[in-house]
């Protein structure tokens, strides 16, 4: 995966890049890695990403294209590909630095966190009327966020408390 | 973005050496984000079985999970190993919760389809805007080498997170949520785990399958929950949180009364808003409360009882609760 990153950033020389392309072609996880890094790049640059399933749609569209049987000018293709890559990498570099400059602005925890009241020991423990809300929250809310191991880790622990007494 | 470019143009004059070093730092972030993607995908795409502990407040609870993926379908069996026996059987969006001591099974088919093959781009954007994401060390968890990831919040409206992902597959082995003083608020960790291998359908079926026909079937849930406009607005929404669900659902135990449920997320932390008429004129405990890792804030708005809760600092739920109002008023 590190080499995919290096390839994207134009850090590999011509021979290494060609090697990496060959490796990519035969390995689904590397292809996926390539897509992931590009997606992350898009997100960092706040560009509209291509969206889920783009690769599949592209592949289907290409498969539907008629095949043209003609000799391939290989060297030219490779050069063009490498040129396009290094150009893309330079742009990515520029944007990455811009992104950093943006986030180095003082928006740290102190700006809003400082005003937050510390959680005192006097906060009440939720009463039984909250049970239904808590269960509903875990059913929906946990799947709305980043999926972790399973969205139901909190849920299964919440429903332990639910049972005879709340019914 | 224009301001960003201007800042960058100014920085160009300083020299390319500086740019090169910050670029290297940036690459670290890119790798950390790739890890987040990997974690999100692994949870859904891998078959595994193991035992985990979940700790929040002063509670420590142990459960067992069997997760099986077969031809794009997800099957999962979660069972508690301590306290009252509970079992959660999930097949994609369909969830069955078993309460053996009261012979009740609760069926729920979730309204919104939310199976992410990976982290959706908008969630990733949300996360990077409100958390500083970086890679930590490689550490050992449940006998596996794990890549640590640290997500530090950029403001006081959300908690920090640390994830440990199995280095080969990306499966989340341990996760910790921490507060503003870096105190642990909630923790999940596998103590024993097997990734991959053959899991049969029988292993993800309920242990109560034979007897469940005689049990009470509670089909309340959100079968009837639909995306709808509740007519309520959050006038002072905390930055980064956006609405992902807005629905009306029936109450537990039936009845004609409907409950409004709105869900907001910043990509990592979720907040639920519940609104229901206080028709019985019950006494409502207004103000803050808490439950484990969850902060709660309750308020009466006219005849409506408004409750906001989520895995966030108290300030976040209070801000939402205090700025909820019927539209146009």
Tab-separated table of C-alpha atoms in Angstrom:
chain	number	residue	atom	x	y	z
A	1	UNK	CA	0.000	0.000	0.000
A	2	UNK	CA	2.920	2.332	0.750
A	3	UNK	CA	4.113	1.826	-2.817
A	4	UNK	CA	0.691	2.769	-4.163
A	5	UNK	CA	0.963	5.987	-2.190
A	6	UNK	CA	4.459	6.571	-3.557
A	7	UNK	CA	3.269	5.859	-7.075
A	8	UNK	CA	0.464	8.370	-6.706
A	9	UNK	CA	2.854	10.966	-5.418
A	10	UNK	CA	5.228	10.390	-8.346
A	11	UNK	CA	8.025	9.187	-6.069
A	12	UNK	CA	8.835	6.112	-8.136
A	13	UNK	CA	11.057	6.202	-11.194
A	14	UNK	CA	9.792	4.992	-14.572
A	15	UNK	CA	10.763	1.351	-14.128
A	16	UNK	CA	9.384	1.116	-10.624
A	17	UNK	CA	6.158	2.800	-11.736
A	18	UNK	CA	5.692	0.304	-14.548
A	19	UNK	CA	6.317	-2.538	-12.066
A	20	UNK	CA	3.724	-1.107	-9.732
A	21	UNK	CA	1.173	-0.772	-12.526
A	22	UNK	CA	1.712	-4.422	-13.407
A	23	UNK	CA	1.285	-5.423	-9.788
A	24	UNK	CA	-1.904	-3.346	-9.572
A	25	UNK	CA	-3.375	-4.977	-12.608
A	26	UNK	CA	-3.256	-8.409	-11.024
A	27	UNK	CA	-4.237	-7.563	-7.467
A	28	UNK	CA	-7.697	-6.440	-6.494
A	29	UNK	CA	-6.645	-5.039	-3.120
A	30	UNK	CA	-3.982	-2.846	-4.734
A	31	UNK	CA	-6.507	-1.534	-7.232
A	32	UNK	CA	-8.834	-0.821	-4.364
A	33	UNK	CA	-5.970	0.902	-2.518
A	34	UNK	CA	-5.331	3.074	-5.550
A	35	UNK	CA	-9.018	4.056	-5.593
A	36	UNK	CA	-8.999	4.713	-1.856
A	37	UNK	CA	-6.005	7.036	-2.016
A	38	UNK	CA	-7.622	8.961	-4.834
A	39	UNK	CA	-10.873	9.174	-2.924
A	40	UNK	CA	-9.010	10.511	0.103
A	41	UNK	CA	-7.246	13.011	-2.139
A	42	UNK	CA	-10.606	14.159	-3.464
A	43	UNK	CA	-11.987	14.503	0.013
A	44	UNK	CA	-8.958	16.456	1.232
A	45	UNK	CA	-9.268	18.757	-1.750
A	46	UNK	CA	-13.015	18.987	-1.119
A	47	UNK	CA	-13.721	17.911	-4.655
A	48	UNK	CA	-16.859	15.973	-5.363
A	49	UNK	CA	-15.774	12.330	-5.232
A	50	UNK	CA	-16.777	9.998	-8.007
A	51	UNK	CA	-19.021	8.103	-5.662
A	52	UNK	CA	-19.401	4.484	-4.754
A	53	UNK	CA	-19.511	2.077	-7.619
A	54	UNK	CA	-17.799	4.397	-10.088
A	55	UNK	CA	-15.151	1.807	-10.884
A	56	UNK	CA	-17.772	-0.841	-11.512
A	57	UNK	CA	-19.770	1.473	-13.759
A	58	UNK	CA	-16.655	2.451	-15.685
A	59	UNK	CA	-15.666	-1.185	-16.090
A	60	UNK	CA	-19.132	-2.081	-17.375
A	61	UNK	CA	-19.120	0.849	-19.772
A	62	UNK	CA	-15.705	-0.176	-21.066
A	63	UNK	CA	-16.797	-3.777	-21.447
A	64	UNK	CA	-19.747	-2.599	-23.508
A	65	UNK	CA	-17.431	-0.679	-25.867
A	66	UNK	CA	-16.554	-2.458	-29.104
A	67	UNK	CA	-13.006	-3.798	-29.127
A	68	UNK	CA	-10.753	-2.205	-31.730
A	69	UNK	CA	-8.116	-4.596	-32.981
A	70	UNK	CA	-5.136	-2.448	-33.836
A	71	UNK	CA	-1.433	-2.514	-32.880
A	72	UNK	CA	-0.834	-0.523	-29.691
A	73	UNK	CA	1.806	2.201	-29.645
A	74	UNK	CA	3.061	0.966	-26.281
A	75	UNK	CA	5.914	3.354	-25.577
A	76	UNK	CA	3.823	6.390	-26.247
A	77	UNK	CA	1.007	5.137	-24.056
A	78	UNK	CA	3.344	4.505	-21.181
A	79	UNK	CA	4.999	7.906	-21.431
A	80	UNK	CA	1.622	9.652	-21.600
A	81	UNK	CA	0.482	7.731	-18.566
A	82	UNK	CA	3.554	8.610	-16.559
A	83	UNK	CA	3.338	12.244	-17.559
A	84	UNK	CA	-0.272	12.438	-16.501
A	85	UNK	CA	0.653	10.843	-13.210
A	86	UNK	CA	3.475	13.173	-12.319
A	87	UNK	CA	1.317	16.162	-13.239
A	88	UNK	CA	-1.428	14.868	-10.979
A	89	UNK	CA	1.059	14.290	-8.185
A	90	UNK	CA	2.334	17.877	-8.375
A	91	UNK	CA	-1.191	19.199	-8.150
A	92	UNK	CA	-1.843	16.919	-5.210
A	93	UNK	CA	1.272	18.217	-3.474
A	94	UNK	CA	0.228	21.824	-3.915
A	95	UNK	CA	-3.235	21.147	-2.614
A	96	UNK	CA	-1.966	19.122	0.306
A	97	UNK	CA	0.195	22.024	1.470
A	98	UNK	CA	-2.775	24.338	1.075
A	99	UNK	CA	-4.859	21.993	3.168
A	100	UNK	CA	-2.258	21.994	5.906
A	101	UNK	CA	-2.048	25.769	5.930
A	102	UNK	CA	-5.797	25.794	6.317
A	103	UNK	CA	-5.789	23.479	9.289
A	104	UNK	CA	-2.891	25.213	10.959
A	105	UNK	CA	-5.208	28.100	11.661
A	106	UNK	CA	-5.935	28.359	15.354
A	107	UNK	CA	-9.107	26.337	15.730
A	108	UNK	CA	-7.759	24.103	18.460
A	109	UNK	CA	-9.606	22.744	21.484
A	110	UNK	CA	-9.164	25.987	23.409
A	111	UNK	CA	-11.353	28.127	21.179
A	112	UNK	CA	-14.621	26.473	22.160
A	113	UNK	CA	-13.520	23.778	24.581
A	114	UNK	CA	-12.401	26.352	27.103
A	115	UNK	CA	-15.905	27.633	27.626
A	116	UNK	CA	-17.330	24.195	28.235
A	117	UNK	CA	-18.457	23.567	31.772
A	118	UNK	CA	-16.684	20.672	33.411
A	119	UNK	CA	-18.927	17.704	34.056
A	120	UNK	CA	-19.805	18.068	37.714
A	121	UNK	CA	-20.469	15.148	40.002
A	122	UNK	CA	-24.051	16.366	40.443
A	123	UNK	CA	-25.330	15.266	37.016
A	124	UNK	CA	-28.279	12.939	37.532
A	125	UNK	CA	-28.232	9.347	36.331
A	126	UNK	CA	-30.828	8.757	33.630
A	127	UNK	CA	-34.170	7.533	35.013
A	128	UNK	CA	-36.182	4.607	33.675
A	129	UNK	CA	-38.146	6.856	31.328
A	130	UNK	CA	-34.975	7.076	29.236
A	131	UNK	CA	-34.741	3.340	28.523
A	132	UNK	CA	-36.763	3.405	25.356
A	133	UNK	CA	-34.869	6.423	24.062
A	134	UNK	CA	-31.516	4.836	24.801
A	135	UNK	CA	-32.404	1.655	22.949
A	136	UNK	CA	-33.761	3.603	19.970
A	137	UNK	CA	-30.632	5.743	19.946
A	138	UNK	CA	-28.376	2.728	19.778
A	139	UNK	CA	-30.478	1.084	17.102
A	140	UNK	CA	-30.206	4.012	14.754
A	141	UNK	CA	-27.487	6.368	15.830
A	142	UNK	CA	-24.661	3.891	15.930
A	143	UNK	CA	-25.223	2.854	12.349
A	144	UNK	CA	-25.357	6.473	11.213
A	145	UNK	CA	-21.729	6.987	12.124
A	146	UNK	CA	-18.569	5.295	11.031
A	147	UNK	CA	-19.117	1.563	11.177
A	148	UNK	CA	-16.704	0.008	13.575
A	149	UNK	CA	-16.686	-3.638	14.548
A	150	UNK	CA	-20.442	-3.831	14.712
A	151	UNK	CA	-22.944	-1.073	15.275
A	152	UNK	CA	-24.646	-3.281	17.838
A	153	UNK	CA	-21.928	-3.369	20.492
A	154	UNK	CA	-23.597	-0.568	22.423
A	155	UNK	CA	-27.044	-1.863	21.611
A	156	UNK	CA	-26.530	-5.327	23.061
A	157	UNK	CA	-25.215	-3.766	26.242
A	158	UNK	CA	-28.125	-1.377	26.457
A	159	UNK	CA	-30.781	-4.073	26.225
A	160	UNK	CA	-29.291	-5.921	29.188
A	161	UNK	CA	-30.902	-3.302	31.376
A	162	UNK	CA	-34.134	-3.518	29.486
A	163	UNK	CA	-36.452	-6.342	30.313
A	164	UNK	CA	-38.899	-7.407	32.991
A	165	UNK	CA	-38.913	-4.133	34.856
A	166	UNK	CA	-39.538	-1.884	31.880
A	167	UNK	CA	-42.281	-4.028	30.461
B	1	UNK	CA	-10.898	27.640	-0.300
B	2	UNK	CA	-9.810	30.899	-1.909
B	3	UNK	CA	-8.282	32.044	1.368
B	4	UNK	CA	-6.471	28.749	1.627
B	5	UNK	CA	-4.895	29.201	-1.801
B	6	UNK	CA	-3.782	32.711	-0.908
B	7	UNK	CA	-2.190	31.453	2.264
B	8	UNK	CA	-0.467	28.808	0.291
B	9	UNK	CA	0.773	31.270	-2.330
B	10	UNK	CA	2.341	33.286	0.485
B	11	UNK	CA	3.964	30.161	1.828
B	12	UNK	CA	5.492	29.400	-1.565
B	13	UNK	CA	7.859	32.347	-1.195
B	14	UNK	CA	9.218	30.882	2.030
B	15	UNK	CA	10.785	28.038	0.120
B	16	UNK	CA	10.165	24.592	-1.203
B	17	UNK	CA	12.141	22.861	1.557
B	18	UNK	CA	9.464	23.759	4.083
B	19	UNK	CA	6.778	22.673	1.681
B	20	UNK	CA	8.467	19.309	1.264
B	21	UNK	CA	8.536	18.645	5.005
B	22	UNK	CA	4.894	19.624	5.572
B	23	UNK	CA	3.970	17.515	2.580
B	24	UNK	CA	5.560	14.542	4.307
B	25	UNK	CA	3.434	15.220	7.410
B	26	UNK	CA	0.422	15.375	5.182
B	27	UNK	CA	1.182	11.939	3.773
B	28	UNK	CA	0.915	10.574	7.303
B	29	UNK	CA	-2.605	11.903	7.498
B	30	UNK	CA	-3.454	10.324	4.176
B	31	UNK	CA	-2.316	6.967	5.505
B	32	UNK	CA	-4.363	7.439	8.666
B	33	UNK	CA	-7.450	8.152	6.562
B	34	UNK	CA	-6.749	5.070	4.468
B	35	UNK	CA	-6.754	3.130	7.740
B	36	UNK	CA	-10.166	4.533	8.631
B	37	UNK	CA	-11.445	3.331	5.272
B	38	UNK	CA	-9.927	-0.062	5.888
B	39	UNK	CA	-11.547	-0.355	9.340
B	40	UNK	CA	-14.954	0.609	7.972
B	41	UNK	CA	-14.741	-1.987	5.217
B	42	UNK	CA	-13.310	-4.782	7.368
B	43	UNK	CA	-16.192	-4.764	9.871
B	44	UNK	CA	-18.646	-5.502	7.100
B	45	UNK	CA	-16.665	-7.730	4.814
B	46	UNK	CA	-14.901	-10.162	7.126
B	47	UNK	CA	-16.086	-13.259	8.914
B	48	UNK	CA	-14.879	-13.464	12.493
B	49	UNK	CA	-15.806	-14.685	15.932
B	50	UNK	CA	-14.626	-13.534	19.300
B	51	UNK	CA	-15.252	-12.298	22.805
B	52	UNK	CA	-15.133	-8.633	23.691
B	53	UNK	CA	-15.437	-6.462	26.762
B	54	UNK	CA	-17.323	-3.215	26.739
B	55	UNK	CA	-16.613	-0.731	29.476
B	56	UNK	CA	-18.464	2.489	30.199
B	57	UNK	CA	-18.616	4.401	33.447
B	58	UNK	CA	-17.875	1.783	36.107
B	59	UNK	CA	-19.531	-1.042	34.169
B	60	UNK	CA	-17.612	-3.817	32.433
B	61	UNK	CA	-19.628	-6.226	30.311
B	62	UNK	CA	-18.576	-9.212	28.251
B	63	UNK	CA	-20.245	-10.428	25.072
B	64	UNK	CA	-19.586	-12.860	22.277
B	65	UNK	CA	-19.893	-12.046	18.601
B	66	UNK	CA	-20.036	-14.264	15.523
B	67	UNK	CA	-20.046	-12.361	12.257
B	68	UNK	CA	-20.418	-14.145	8.950
B	69	UNK	CA	-20.450	-12.795	5.419
B	70	UNK	CA	-21.872	-14.997	2.713
B	71	UNK	CA	-22.360	-13.778	-0.816
B	72	UNK	CA	-22.761	-10.170	0.228
B	73	UNK	CA	-25.188	-10.994	3.021
B	74	UNK	CA	-24.244	-10.265	6.609
B	75	UNK	CA	-25.208	-12.500	9.508
B	76	UNK	CA	-24.372	-11.696	13.085
B	77	UNK	CA	-25.012	-13.243	16.462
B	78	UNK	CA	-24.296	-11.250	19.592
B	79	UNK	CA	-24.787	-12.823	23.002
B	80	UNK	CA	-24.149	-11.416	26.448
B	81	UNK	CA	-21.912	-13.556	28.650
B	82	UNK	CA	-22.661	-11.825	31.938
B	83	UNK	CA	-25.772	-10.249	33.447
B	84	UNK	CA	-29.180	-11.125	32.026
B	85	UNK	CA	-28.937	-13.337	28.934
B	86	UNK	CA	-29.596	-11.404	25.747
B	87	UNK	CA	-29.170	-12.355	22.153
B	88	UNK	CA	-29.179	-10.166	19.075
B	89	UNK	CA	-29.494	-11.923	15.730
B	90	UNK	CA	-28.939	-9.765	12.710
B	91	UNK	CA	-29.325	-10.519	9.025
B	92	UNK	CA	-28.453	-7.378	7.084
B	93	UNK	CA	-31.053	-4.796	8.150
B	94	UNK	CA	-33.226	-7.221	10.053
B	95	UNK	CA	-32.615	-7.404	13.784
B	96	UNK	CA	-34.117	-9.846	16.298
B	97	UNK	CA	-33.528	-9.218	20.008
B	98	UNK	CA	-34.168	-12.100	22.405
B	99	UNK	CA	-35.129	-11.627	26.070
B	100	UNK	CA	-35.333	-15.234	27.344
B	101	UNK	CA	-36.420	-14.571	30.954
B	102	UNK	CA	-39.535	-12.742	29.764
B	103	UNK	CA	-39.908	-14.985	26.705
B	104	UNK	CA	-40.008	-12.062	24.347
B	105	UNK	CA	-38.456	-11.540	20.961
B	106	UNK	CA	-38.407	-8.136	19.423
B	107	UNK	CA	-38.287	-7.873	15.661
B	108	UNK	CA	-37.065	-4.828	13.896
B	109	UNK	CA	-36.490	-4.164	10.249
B	110	UNK	CA	-34.648	-0.944	9.957
B	111	UNK	CA	-36.280	1.687	7.821
B	112	UNK	CA	-33.266	3.325	6.223
B	113	UNK	CA	-30.879	1.110	4.332
B	114	UNK	CA	-27.472	1.864	5.697
B	115	UNK	CA	-25.061	-0.821	4.724
B	116	UNK	CA	-21.817	0.915	3.882
B	117	UNK	CA	-19.351	-1.078	1.852
B	118	UNK	CA	-16.800	1.461	3.048
B	119	UNK	CA	-16.694	4.843	4.659
B	120	UNK	CA	-18.818	7.150	2.510
B	121	UNK	CA	-16.895	10.210	1.292
B	122	UNK	CA	-19.162	12.676	3.081
B	123	UNK	CA	-18.484	10.964	6.407
B	124	UNK	CA	-14.748	11.070	5.757
B	125	UNK	CA	-14.935	14.803	4.971
B	126	UNK	CA	-16.917	15.357	8.148
B	127	UNK	CA	-14.359	13.469	10.200
B	128	UNK	CA	-11.303	15.292	8.831
B	129	UNK	CA	-12.966	18.665	9.364
B	130	UNK	CA	-13.648	18.072	13.032
B	131	UNK	CA	-10.961	15.632	14.126
B	132	UNK	CA	-7.213	15.595	13.697
B	133	UNK	CA	-6.558	12.056	12.449
B	134	UNK	CA	-3.109	10.533	12.800
B	135	UNK	CA	-1.426	7.167	13.025
B	136	UNK	CA	-0.071	5.951	16.344
B	137	UNK	CA	2.214	3.022	17.087
B	138	UNK	CA	1.788	-0.617	16.259
B	139	UNK	CA	0.654	-2.328	19.458
B	140	UNK	CA	-0.536	-5.773	20.460
B	141	UNK	CA	-4.240	-6.352	21.108
B	142	UNK	CA	-5.904	-9.749	21.682
B	143	UNK	CA	-2.755	-11.419	20.391
B	144	UNK	CA	-2.701	-9.494	17.111
B	145	UNK	CA	-0.464	-6.688	15.921
B	146	UNK	CA	-2.615	-3.595	15.666
B	147	UNK	CA	-2.135	-0.199	14.077
B	148	UNK	CA	-3.230	2.550	16.461
B	149	UNK	CA	-5.080	5.597	15.118
B	150	UNK	CA	-5.747	8.725	17.113
B	151	UNK	CA	-8.654	11.053	16.361
B	152	UNK	CA	-8.303	14.217	18.364
B	153	UNK	CA	-11.332	16.533	18.329
B	154	UNK	CA	-10.754	20.049	17.036
B	155	UNK	CA	-13.219	21.572	19.488
B	156	UNK	CA	-14.943	20.811	22.786
B	157	UNK	CA	-18.169	19.594	21.236
B	158	UNK	CA	-17.032	16.008	20.693
B	159	UNK	CA	-14.894	13.380	22.344
B	160	UNK	CA	-11.596	11.975	21.134
B	161	UNK	CA	-11.141	8.432	19.868
B	162	UNK	CA	-8.363	5.916	19.638
B	163	UNK	CA	-8.721	2.890	17.406
B	164	UNK	CA	-6.575	-0.202	17.158
B	165	UNK	CA	-6.984	-2.038	13.857
B	166	UNK	CA	-5.621	-5.495	13.071
B	167	UNK	CA	-2.685	-4.820	10.815
B	168	UNK	CA	-3.556	-7.291	8.078
B	169	UNK	CA	-7.322	-7.090	7.760
B	170	UNK	CA	-8.127	-3.719	9.343
B	171	UNK	CA	-10.636	-5.271	11.746
B	172	UNK	CA	-11.177	-3.054	14.766
B	173	UNK	CA	-9.724	-4.852	17.792
B	174	UNK	CA	-10.071	-2.111	20.343
B	175	UNK	CA	-11.653	1.333	20.500
B	176	UNK	CA	-11.501	3.944	23.195
B	177	UNK	CA	-13.403	7.187	23.567
B	178	UNK	CA	-11.809	9.834	25.733
B	179	UNK	CA	-12.864	13.148	27.233
B	180	UNK	CA	-11.308	16.592	27.316
B	181	UNK	CA	-8.864	15.571	30.050
B	182	UNK	CA	-8.056	12.381	28.176
B	183	UNK	CA	-10.011	10.332	30.688
B	184	UNK	CA	-11.464	7.130	29.212
B	185	UNK	CA	-15.229	7.442	28.813
B	186	UNK	CA	-15.926	4.224	26.990
B	187	UNK	CA	-13.882	1.305	25.793
B	188	UNK	CA	-14.422	-1.734	23.652
B	189	UNK	CA	-11.822	-4.460	23.218
B	190	UNK	CA	-11.618	-7.988	21.918
B	191	UNK	CA	-10.040	-10.362	24.397
B	192	UNK	CA	-10.148	-13.338	22.084
B	193	UNK	CA	-10.711	-13.350	18.350
B	194	UNK	CA	-10.541	-15.549	15.281
B	195	UNK	CA	-10.572	-13.804	11.919
B	196	UNK	CA	-11.625	-15.700	8.810
B	197	UNK	CA	-12.291	-19.411	8.700
B	198	UNK	CA	-15.506	-21.167	7.929
B	199	UNK	CA	-18.606	-20.190	9.882
B	200	UNK	CA	-21.810	-22.099	9.212
B	201	UNK	CA	-25.304	-20.602	9.128
B	202	UNK	CA	-26.207	-22.669	12.191
B	203	UNK	CA	-23.662	-20.769	14.241
B	204	UNK	CA	-25.369	-17.433	13.560
B	205	UNK	CA	-28.886	-18.717	14.319
B	206	UNK	CA	-30.598	-17.985	17.613
B	207	UNK	CA	-30.104	-20.415	20.504
B	208	UNK	CA	-33.834	-19.948	21.224
B	209	UNK	CA	-35.005	-20.880	17.757
B	210	UNK	CA	-36.841	-23.989	18.914
B	211	UNK	CA	-38.912	-22.207	21.546
B	212	UNK	CA	-39.426	-18.770	20.065
B	213	UNK	CA	-42.761	-19.713	18.483
B	214	UNK	CA	-44.286	-19.753	21.954
B	215	UNK	CA	-42.715	-16.417	22.883
B	216	UNK	CA	-44.246	-12.999	22.738
B	217	UNK	CA	-43.371	-11.267	19.488
B	218	UNK	CA	-42.916	-7.574	19.858
B	219	UNK	CA	-43.063	-5.988	16.475
B	220	UNK	CA	-43.236	-2.387	17.581
B	221	UNK	CA	-39.877	-1.177	16.341
B	222	UNK	CA	-39.535	1.087	13.413
B	223	UNK	CA	-41.432	-0.855	10.787
B	224	UNK	CA	-43.623	2.178	10.667
B	225	UNK	CA	-40.833	4.668	10.977
B	226	UNK	CA	-40.552	6.729	7.854
B	227	UNK	CA	-38.361	9.588	6.885
B	228	UNK	CA	-40.508	12.585	7.514
B	229	UNK	CA	-40.367	16.234	8.372
B	230	UNK	CA	-41.152	16.657	12.044
B	231	UNK	CA	-41.648	20.403	11.773
B	232	UNK	CA	-38.885	21.020	14.326
B	233	UNK	CA	-35.663	22.855	13.651
B	234	UNK	CA	-32.350	23.104	15.487
B	235	UNK	CA	-31.561	26.789	15.375
B	236	UNK	CA	-28.043	26.506	16.748
B	237	UNK	CA	-26.730	23.228	15.367
B	238	UNK	CA	-23.208	22.419	16.624
B	239	UNK	CA	-20.677	22.606	13.767
B	240	UNK	CA	-20.098	19.360	11.910
B	241	UNK	CA	-23.302	17.653	12.962
B	242	UNK	CA	-25.770	16.947	10.193
B	243	UNK	CA	-29.113	15.263	10.163
B	244	UNK	CA	-29.134	11.684	8.874
B	245	UNK	CA	-32.588	10.489	9.952
B	246	UNK	CA	-35.825	12.193	10.793
B	247	UNK	CA	-38.716	9.867	11.530
B	248	UNK	CA	-41.914	9.291	13.427
B	249	UNK	CA	-42.078	5.995	15.261
B	250	UNK	CA	-44.561	4.234	17.474
B	251	UNK	CA	-43.886	3.938	21.158
B	252	UNK	CA	-42.915	0.744	22.908
B	253	UNK	CA	-46.041	-1.138	23.964
B	254	UNK	CA	-48.074	0.283	21.109
B	255	UNK	CA	-50.549	3.094	21.428
B	256	UNK	CA	-51.480	5.681	18.878
B	257	UNK	CA	-49.002	8.212	20.134
B	258	UNK	CA	-46.074	8.822	17.834
B	259	UNK	CA	-42.629	9.876	18.763
B	260	UNK	CA	-40.333	12.035	16.641
B	261	UNK	CA	-36.767	10.764	16.384
B	262	UNK	CA	-34.063	12.816	14.686
B	263	UNK	CA	-30.487	11.522	14.384
B	264	UNK	CA	-27.475	13.768	13.844
B	265	UNK	CA	-23.866	12.696	13.359
B	266	UNK	CA	-20.483	14.306	12.857
B	267	UNK	CA	-19.148	11.103	11.333
B	268	UNK	CA	-18.077	9.544	14.631
B	269	UNK	CA	-20.428	10.760	17.329
B	270	UNK	CA	-24.191	10.470	17.010
B	271	UNK	CA	-26.861	12.466	18.781
B	272	UNK	CA	-30.548	11.524	18.971
B	273	UNK	CA	-33.360	14.020	19.440
B	274	UNK	CA	-36.712	12.721	20.753
B	275	UNK	CA	-39.845	14.834	20.819
B	276	UNK	CA	-43.175	13.659	22.187
B	277	UNK	CA	-46.219	15.335	23.699
B	278	UNK	CA	-46.277	15.281	27.478
B	279	UNK	CA	-49.952	14.387	27.267
B	280	UNK	CA	-50.259	12.829	30.699
B	281	UNK	CA	-48.784	15.989	32.228
B	282	UNK	CA	-46.158	13.867	33.914
B	283	UNK	CA	-43.424	15.484	35.914
B	284	UNK	CA	-40.439	15.920	33.637
B	285	UNK	CA	-36.929	16.124	35.057
B	286	UNK	CA	-35.599	18.994	33.015
B	287	UNK	CA	-31.872	19.627	32.595
B	288	UNK	CA	-28.824	17.406	32.216
B	289	UNK	CA	-28.507	13.716	33.057
B	290	UNK	CA	-26.123	10.986	32.061
B	291	UNK	CA	-25.977	7.302	31.421
B	292	UNK	CA	-22.579	5.671	30.984
B	293	UNK	CA	-20.889	7.376	28.051
B	294	UNK	CA	-24.087	9.199	27.111
B	295	UNK	CA	-25.031	12.728	28.028
B	296	UNK	CA	-28.708	13.641	28.110
B	297	UNK	CA	-30.552	16.949	28.201
B	298	UNK	CA	-34.319	17.204	28.713
B	299	UNK	CA	-36.512	20.238	28.257
B	300	UNK	CA	-40.178	21.093	27.989
B	301	UNK	CA	-41.060	23.186	24.962
B	302	UNK	CA	-44.702	24.112	25.395
B	303	UNK	CA	-46.532	20.822	25.817
B	304	UNK	CA	-43.718	18.842	24.207
B	305	UNK	CA	-41.052	16.929	26.004
B	306	UNK	CA	-37.739	17.276	24.181
B	307	UNK	CA	-34.864	14.902	24.998
B	308	UNK	CA	-31.444	15.080	23.376
B	309	UNK	CA	-28.827	12.397	24.021
B	310	UNK	CA	-25.615	11.138	22.544
B	311	UNK	CA	-21.996	10.109	23.040
B	312	UNK	CA	-20.842	13.711	23.235
B	313	UNK	CA	-19.885	16.191	25.954
B	314	UNK	CA	-22.785	17.629	27.956
B	315	UNK	CA	-22.405	20.998	26.201
B	316	UNK	CA	-23.283	19.510	22.797
B	317	UNK	CA	-26.603	17.935	23.799
B	318	UNK	CA	-27.514	21.029	25.833
B	319	UNK	CA	-26.847	23.299	22.849
B	320	UNK	CA	-29.095	21.216	20.608
B	321	UNK	CA	-31.857	20.914	23.213
B	322	UNK	CA	-31.863	24.609	23.952
B	323	UNK	CA	-32.080	25.596	20.301
B	324	UNK	CA	-34.867	23.202	19.268
B	325	UNK	CA	-38.023	24.970	18.246
B	326	UNK	CA	-41.091	24.362	16.122
B	327	UNK	CA	-40.438	25.810	12.663
B	328	UNK	CA	-41.522	29.401	12.206
B	329	UNK	CA	-41.714	30.157	15.890
